[in-house]
Amino acid sequence: MAKDADRSFRLATGLVALLVIAIVAGIGFELARQSQLSIQKFGLQFWLTDTWNPVSGEFGARPFIWGTLYSSILALALSTPVALGIAIYLSELCPAALRTPLTFLTELLAAIPSIVYGMWGIFVLAPAVRTLEIYMPDFLRRLPLFTGPPLGIGMGSAALILAVMVVPFSSAVAREVLKAVPPSQREGAYALGATRWEAIRAALFYARTGIVGSIMLGFGRALGETMAVTMVIGNTPRISWSLFAPQYSMAAVIANEFTEATEELYLHALVEIGLVLFVITLMVNVLSRVLIWSMNRQPRPRIAPALVPVPTSGGAA
């Protein structure tokens, strides 16, 4: 009986795991099937051209791919230091009386709907960004990163609002990873004469794989964000390095134009953008797994060099 129950449990959990794979494969198959007309007409040029003109039937996804990746990478660069700082403070430095309320408030940010973030971005963030752009020094405005009129709506606002939305996800996972570090790691560091910062560094090194996973989780969250980005990015299909310039993302163009797609080719082009976003998300996840796998294969030093005590001249034999 025990063996039968064990076999049944293993079979049931295996079927659940296969169900996840089947759902992912089904989503990819359906997206590819519903975008066949666009795939057959444009082929690889759909990824490489900039023209998006539903009236003339010309569709290219490169501005949307650029806007999605550019805004997500900027958001990741802004949110990662903040998320790691929150995780380190809550797991290592925060007084016990403040840990629970601060953890709750941080995780509460993840529960706020995307549309609420978008409204906050329009009424609060965009005017603040526009004020910053107006008073930016002229020598900075000559740089490609800060060219253009100070609208307040554009890539800079989109990256900032994405960073705010990504922080609670990355910090929550990183905090749990740091909490799972065995106490012996910190105790060993203190026994070698390490300072508190050096002991935290040892814990960070031990948990580096999980921390990278938390960062990639936030990156995936940023790639698929729709409404908040749609409301502040400007929705202009162009490629620009400028943070002031209005641009577009793949999720935003689907949300804005799906209900207006009356022509079959137009509808198939929008579905193919969803397919492109699906493929890019899978590629990012695969690359993150490869990165984590390569980090796990690296041999860990028995004692971190920064923690080895150095004998003083007075203690030498």
Coordinates of C-alpha atoms in Angstrom, one line a residue:
M1 CA 0.0 0.0 0.0
A2 CA 2.8 2.4 0.9
K3 CA 4.6 1.7 -2.4
D4 CA 1.3 2.2 -4.4
A5 CA 0.6 5.5 -2.6
D6 CA 4.2 6.7 -3.3
R7 CA 3.9 5.7 -6.9
S8 CA 0.6 7.5 -7.3
F9 CA 1.9 10.6 -5.6
R10 CA 5.0 10.6 -7.9
L11 CA 2.7 10.2 -11.0
A12 CA 0.4 13.0 -9.9
T13 CA 3.2 15.5 -9.3
G14 CA 4.8 14.5 -12.6
L15 CA 1.6 15.1 -14.5
V16 CA 1.3 18.6 -12.9
A17 CA 4.9 19.3 -14.0
L18 CA 4.0 18.1 -17.5
L19 CA 0.9 20.3 -17.5
V20 CA 3.0 23.4 -17.0
I21 CA 5.1 22.5 -20.0
A22 CA 2.0 21.7 -22.0
I23 CA 0.5 25.1 -21.2
V24 CA 3.7 27.0 -22.3
A25 CA 3.8 24.9 -25.5
G26 CA 0.1 25.5 -26.1
I27 CA 0.5 29.3 -25.7
G28 CA 3.4 29.4 -28.1
F29 CA 1.6 27.2 -30.7
E30 CA -1.6 29.3 -30.5
L31 CA 0.3 32.6 -30.9
A32 CA 2.2 31.2 -33.9
R33 CA -1.1 29.8 -35.4
Q34 CA -2.9 33.1 -35.0
S35 CA -0.1 35.1 -36.6
Q36 CA 0.5 33.0 -39.6
L37 CA -0.6 35.6 -42.1
S38 CA 1.9 38.1 -40.8
I39 CA 4.7 35.6 -40.5
Q40 CA 4.2 34.5 -44.1
K41 CA 4.1 38.0 -45.5
F42 CA 6.9 39.7 -43.5
G43 CA 9.1 36.8 -42.3
L44 CA 12.2 37.9 -40.3
Q45 CA 11.7 41.5 -41.6
F46 CA 9.0 41.9 -39.1
W47 CA 11.7 41.9 -36.4
L48 CA 14.0 44.2 -38.3
T49 CA 11.9 47.0 -39.8
D50 CA 10.7 50.2 -38.2
T51 CA 7.5 51.0 -40.2
W52 CA 4.2 50.5 -38.4
N53 CA 1.4 51.7 -40.7
P54 CA -1.9 49.9 -40.5
V55 CA -3.4 52.0 -43.3
S56 CA -0.8 50.8 -45.9
G57 CA -0.5 47.4 -44.4
E58 CA 3.2 47.8 -43.4
F59 CA 4.2 46.3 -40.0
G60 CA 7.6 46.1 -38.3
A61 CA 8.1 45.4 -34.6
R62 CA 11.7 46.7 -34.1
P63 CA 10.6 50.0 -32.3
F64 CA 8.4 48.0 -29.9
I65 CA 11.2 45.5 -29.2
W66 CA 13.6 48.4 -28.6
G67 CA 11.2 50.1 -26.3
T68 CA 10.5 47.0 -24.3
L69 CA 14.1 46.0 -23.8
Y70 CA 15.4 49.5 -23.2
S71 CA 12.8 50.4 -20.6
S72 CA 13.2 47.0 -18.8
I73 CA 17.0 47.2 -18.7
L74 CA 16.9 50.8 -17.4
A75 CA 14.3 49.7 -14.8
L76 CA 16.5 46.8 -13.8
A77 CA 19.6 49.1 -13.4
L78 CA 17.5 51.5 -11.2
S79 CA 15.7 48.9 -9.1
T80 CA 18.4 46.3 -8.4
P81 CA 20.5 48.5 -5.9
V82 CA 17.3 49.6 -4.1
A83 CA 15.9 46.1 -3.9
L84 CA 19.2 44.6 -2.6
G85 CA 19.5 47.4 -0.1
I86 CA 16.0 46.7 1.2
A87 CA 16.6 43.0 1.3
I88 CA 19.9 43.4 3.2
Y89 CA 18.4 45.9 5.7
L90 CA 15.4 43.7 6.5
S91 CA 17.3 40.5 6.8
E92 CA 20.5 41.7 8.5
L93 CA 20.2 45.1 10.0
C94 CA 16.6 46.0 10.8
P95 CA 15.4 46.1 14.4
A96 CA 13.0 43.3 15.2
A97 CA 10.2 45.8 16.0
L98 CA 10.4 47.3 12.6
R99 CA 11.0 44.2 10.5
T100 CA 7.4 43.0 10.2
P101 CA 5.7 46.4 9.3
L102 CA 8.5 47.3 6.9
T103 CA 8.2 43.9 5.2
F104 CA 4.5 44.2 4.9
L105 CA 4.7 47.7 3.4
T106 CA 7.3 46.6 0.9
E107 CA 5.2 43.6 -0.2
L108 CA 2.1 45.9 -0.3
L109 CA 3.7 47.6 -3.3
A110 CA 3.4 44.4 -5.3
A111 CA -0.3 44.2 -4.6
I112 CA -1.1 47.6 -6.1
P113 CA -2.8 47.3 -9.5
S114 CA -0.9 48.3 -12.6
I115 CA -3.5 50.9 -13.5
V116 CA -3.1 52.6 -10.2
Y117 CA 0.6 52.9 -10.8
G118 CA -0.2 54.3 -14.2
M119 CA -2.5 57.0 -12.8
W120 CA 0.2 57.9 -10.2
G121 CA 2.7 58.1 -13.1
I122 CA 0.5 60.5 -15.0
F123 CA -0.4 62.8 -12.1
V124 CA 2.7 62.7 -10.0
L125 CA 5.7 61.2 -11.7
A126 CA 5.4 62.7 -15.2
P127 CA 5.1 66.3 -13.9
A128 CA 8.1 65.7 -11.6
V129 CA 10.2 64.3 -14.5
R130 CA 9.2 67.2 -16.7
T131 CA 10.3 69.7 -14.0
L132 CA 13.6 67.8 -13.8
E133 CA 14.0 67.9 -17.6
I134 CA 13.3 71.7 -17.7
Y135 CA 16.0 72.5 -15.2
M136 CA 18.6 70.1 -16.5
P137 CA 21.9 71.9 -17.4
D138 CA 22.5 72.7 -21.0
F139 CA 25.7 70.7 -21.2
L140 CA 23.8 67.5 -20.2
R141 CA 21.0 68.3 -22.7
R142 CA 23.5 68.1 -25.5
L143 CA 24.1 64.4 -24.8
P144 CA 22.1 61.9 -26.8
L145 CA 20.7 60.5 -23.6
F146 CA 18.9 63.8 -22.7
T147 CA 18.0 65.4 -26.0
G148 CA 14.5 66.4 -26.9
P149 CA 11.7 68.6 -25.6
P150 CA 10.9 68.3 -21.8
L151 CA 7.5 66.6 -22.1
G152 CA 7.6 64.5 -18.9
I153 CA 6.1 61.6 -20.9
G154 CA 8.7 59.3 -22.4
M155 CA 11.2 56.6 -21.8
G156 CA 12.5 58.1 -18.5
S157 CA 9.1 58.1 -16.9
A158 CA 8.5 54.5 -18.1
A159 CA 11.8 53.3 -16.7
L160 CA 11.1 55.0 -13.3
I161 CA 7.6 53.6 -12.9
L162 CA 8.8 50.1 -13.9
A163 CA 11.6 50.3 -11.4
V164 CA 9.1 51.1 -8.6
M165 CA 7.0 48.2 -9.7
V166 CA 9.9 45.7 -9.8
V167 CA 11.5 46.6 -6.4
P168 CA 9.0 44.7 -4.2
F169 CA 9.3 41.5 -6.3
S170 CA 13.1 41.4 -6.3
S171 CA 13.5 42.5 -2.7
A172 CA 11.0 40.0 -1.4
V173 CA 12.8 37.0 -3.1
A174 CA 16.3 38.3 -2.2
R175 CA 15.2 38.8 1.4
E176 CA 14.0 35.2 1.7
V177 CA 17.2 33.9 0.1
L178 CA 19.3 35.8 2.6
K179 CA 17.2 34.5 5.5
A180 CA 17.9 31.0 4.2
V181 CA 21.7 31.4 4.5
P182 CA 22.8 29.1 7.3
P183 CA 23.8 31.0 10.5
S184 CA 27.1 29.1 10.5
Q185 CA 28.2 31.3 7.5
R186 CA 27.9 34.5 9.5
E187 CA 29.3 32.9 12.7
G188 CA 32.3 31.6 10.8
A189 CA 33.0 35.1 9.4
Y190 CA 32.7 36.6 12.9
A191 CA 35.0 33.9 14.3
L192 CA 37.7 35.0 11.8
G193 CA 37.5 38.6 13.0
A194 CA 35.2 39.9 10.3
T195 CA 33.3 43.2 10.7
R196 CA 29.5 43.2 10.3
W197 CA 29.8 44.4 6.7
E198 CA 32.3 41.6 5.9
A199 CA 29.9 39.0 7.4
I200 CA 27.1 40.4 5.2
R201 CA 29.4 40.1 2.2
A202 CA 30.0 36.5 3.1
A203 CA 26.2 35.9 3.3
L204 CA 25.7 37.7 -0.1
F205 CA 28.4 35.5 -1.7
Y206 CA 26.7 32.4 -0.3
A207 CA 23.3 33.5 -1.6
R208 CA 24.5 34.9 -4.9
T209 CA 22.6 32.4 -7.0
G210 CA 19.3 33.1 -5.4
I211 CA 19.9 36.9 -5.6
V212 CA 20.6 36.6 -9.4
G213 CA 17.3 34.7 -9.6
S214 CA 15.4 37.5 -7.8
I215 CA 16.9 40.1 -10.2
M216 CA 15.9 38.0 -13.2
L217 CA 12.4 37.6 -11.8
G218 CA 12.1 41.4 -11.6
F219 CA 13.4 41.7 -15.2
G220 CA 10.7 39.3 -16.4
R221 CA 8.1 41.4 -14.5
A222 CA 9.3 44.5 -16.3
L223 CA 9.2 42.9 -19.7
G224 CA 5.6 42.1 -19.6
E225 CA 4.2 45.2 -17.8
T226 CA 1.4 46.8 -19.8
M227 CA -0.9 49.5 -18.4
A228 CA 1.5 51.5 -16.3
V229 CA 4.0 51.7 -19.1
T230 CA 1.3 52.5 -21.7
M231 CA 0.2 55.5 -19.7
V232 CA 3.6 57.2 -19.4
I233 CA 5.9 56.0 -22.3
G234 CA 4.3 58.3 -24.9
N235 CA 3.3 55.5 -27.4
T236 CA 5.3 56.7 -30.4
P237 CA 6.9 53.9 -32.5
R238 CA 10.5 55.3 -32.8
I239 CA 13.9 54.2 -31.7
S240 CA 15.9 56.7 -29.6
W241 CA 18.5 56.7 -26.9
S242 CA 17.0 59.8 -25.3
L243 CA 15.2 59.4 -22.0
F244 CA 13.0 62.4 -22.9
A245 CA 11.7 60.8 -26.2
P246 CA 8.2 59.2 -26.3
Q247 CA 8.6 55.6 -27.4
Y248 CA 6.5 52.4 -27.4
S249 CA 6.6 48.8 -26.0
M250 CA 5.2 45.5 -27.2
A251 CA 2.7 45.1 -24.5
A252 CA 1.5 48.7 -24.9
V253 CA 0.9 48.5 -28.6
I254 CA -1.2 45.3 -28.1
A255 CA -3.2 47.0 -25.4
N256 CA -3.8 50.2 -27.4
E257 CA -4.5 48.8 -30.9
F258 CA -6.0 45.3 -30.4
T259 CA -9.6 46.5 -30.4
E260 CA -9.0 48.7 -33.4
A261 CA -7.6 45.8 -35.6
T262 CA -10.3 45.4 -38.2
E263 CA -8.1 44.0 -41.0
E264 CA -7.0 40.4 -40.7
L265 CA -3.3 41.3 -41.5
Y266 CA -3.4 44.0 -38.8
L267 CA -4.8 41.5 -36.2
H268 CA -2.2 38.9 -37.2
A269 CA 0.6 41.5 -36.8
L270 CA -0.5 42.3 -33.3
V271 CA -0.6 38.6 -32.4
E272 CA 2.9 38.2 -33.8
I273 CA 4.1 41.0 -31.5
G274 CA 2.7 38.9 -28.7
L275 CA 4.6 35.9 -30.1
V276 CA 7.8 38.0 -30.2
L277 CA 7.3 39.1 -26.6
F278 CA 6.7 35.4 -25.7
V279 CA 10.0 34.4 -27.4
I280 CA 12.0 37.2 -25.8
T281 CA 10.7 36.3 -22.4
L282 CA 11.6 32.6 -22.9
M283 CA 15.1 33.7 -24.1
V284 CA 15.6 35.9 -21.1
N285 CA 14.6 33.0 -18.8
V286 CA 16.9 30.5 -20.5
L287 CA 19.8 32.9 -20.3
S288 CA 19.1 33.5 -16.6
R289 CA 19.1 29.7 -16.0
V290 CA 22.4 29.4 -17.9
L291 CA 23.9 32.2 -15.8
I292 CA 22.7 30.6 -12.6
W293 CA 24.0 27.2 -13.7
S294 CA 27.4 28.7 -14.5
M295 CA 27.6 30.3 -11.1
N296 CA 26.7 27.0 -9.4
R297 CA 29.5 25.3 -11.2
Q298 CA 32.1 27.8 -9.9
P299 CA 34.0 26.3 -6.9
R300 CA 33.4 28.2 -3.7
P301 CA 36.5 29.2 -1.7
R302 CA 36.6 27.7 1.7
I303 CA 37.5 31.0 3.3
A304 CA 36.9 34.4 1.6
P305 CA 40.2 36.2 1.3
A306 CA 38.8 39.3 2.9
L307 CA 38.0 37.4 6.0
V308 CA 41.4 35.8 6.6
P309 CA 43.0 37.4 9.7
V310 CA 46.3 39.2 9.1
P311 CA 48.8 38.9 12.0
T312 CA 50.2 42.1 13.3
S313 CA 53.9 42.7 13.8
G314 CA 53.5 42.6 17.6
G315 CA 52.0 39.1 17.4
A316 CA 54.6 37.6 15.2
A317 CA 56.8 34.9 16.6

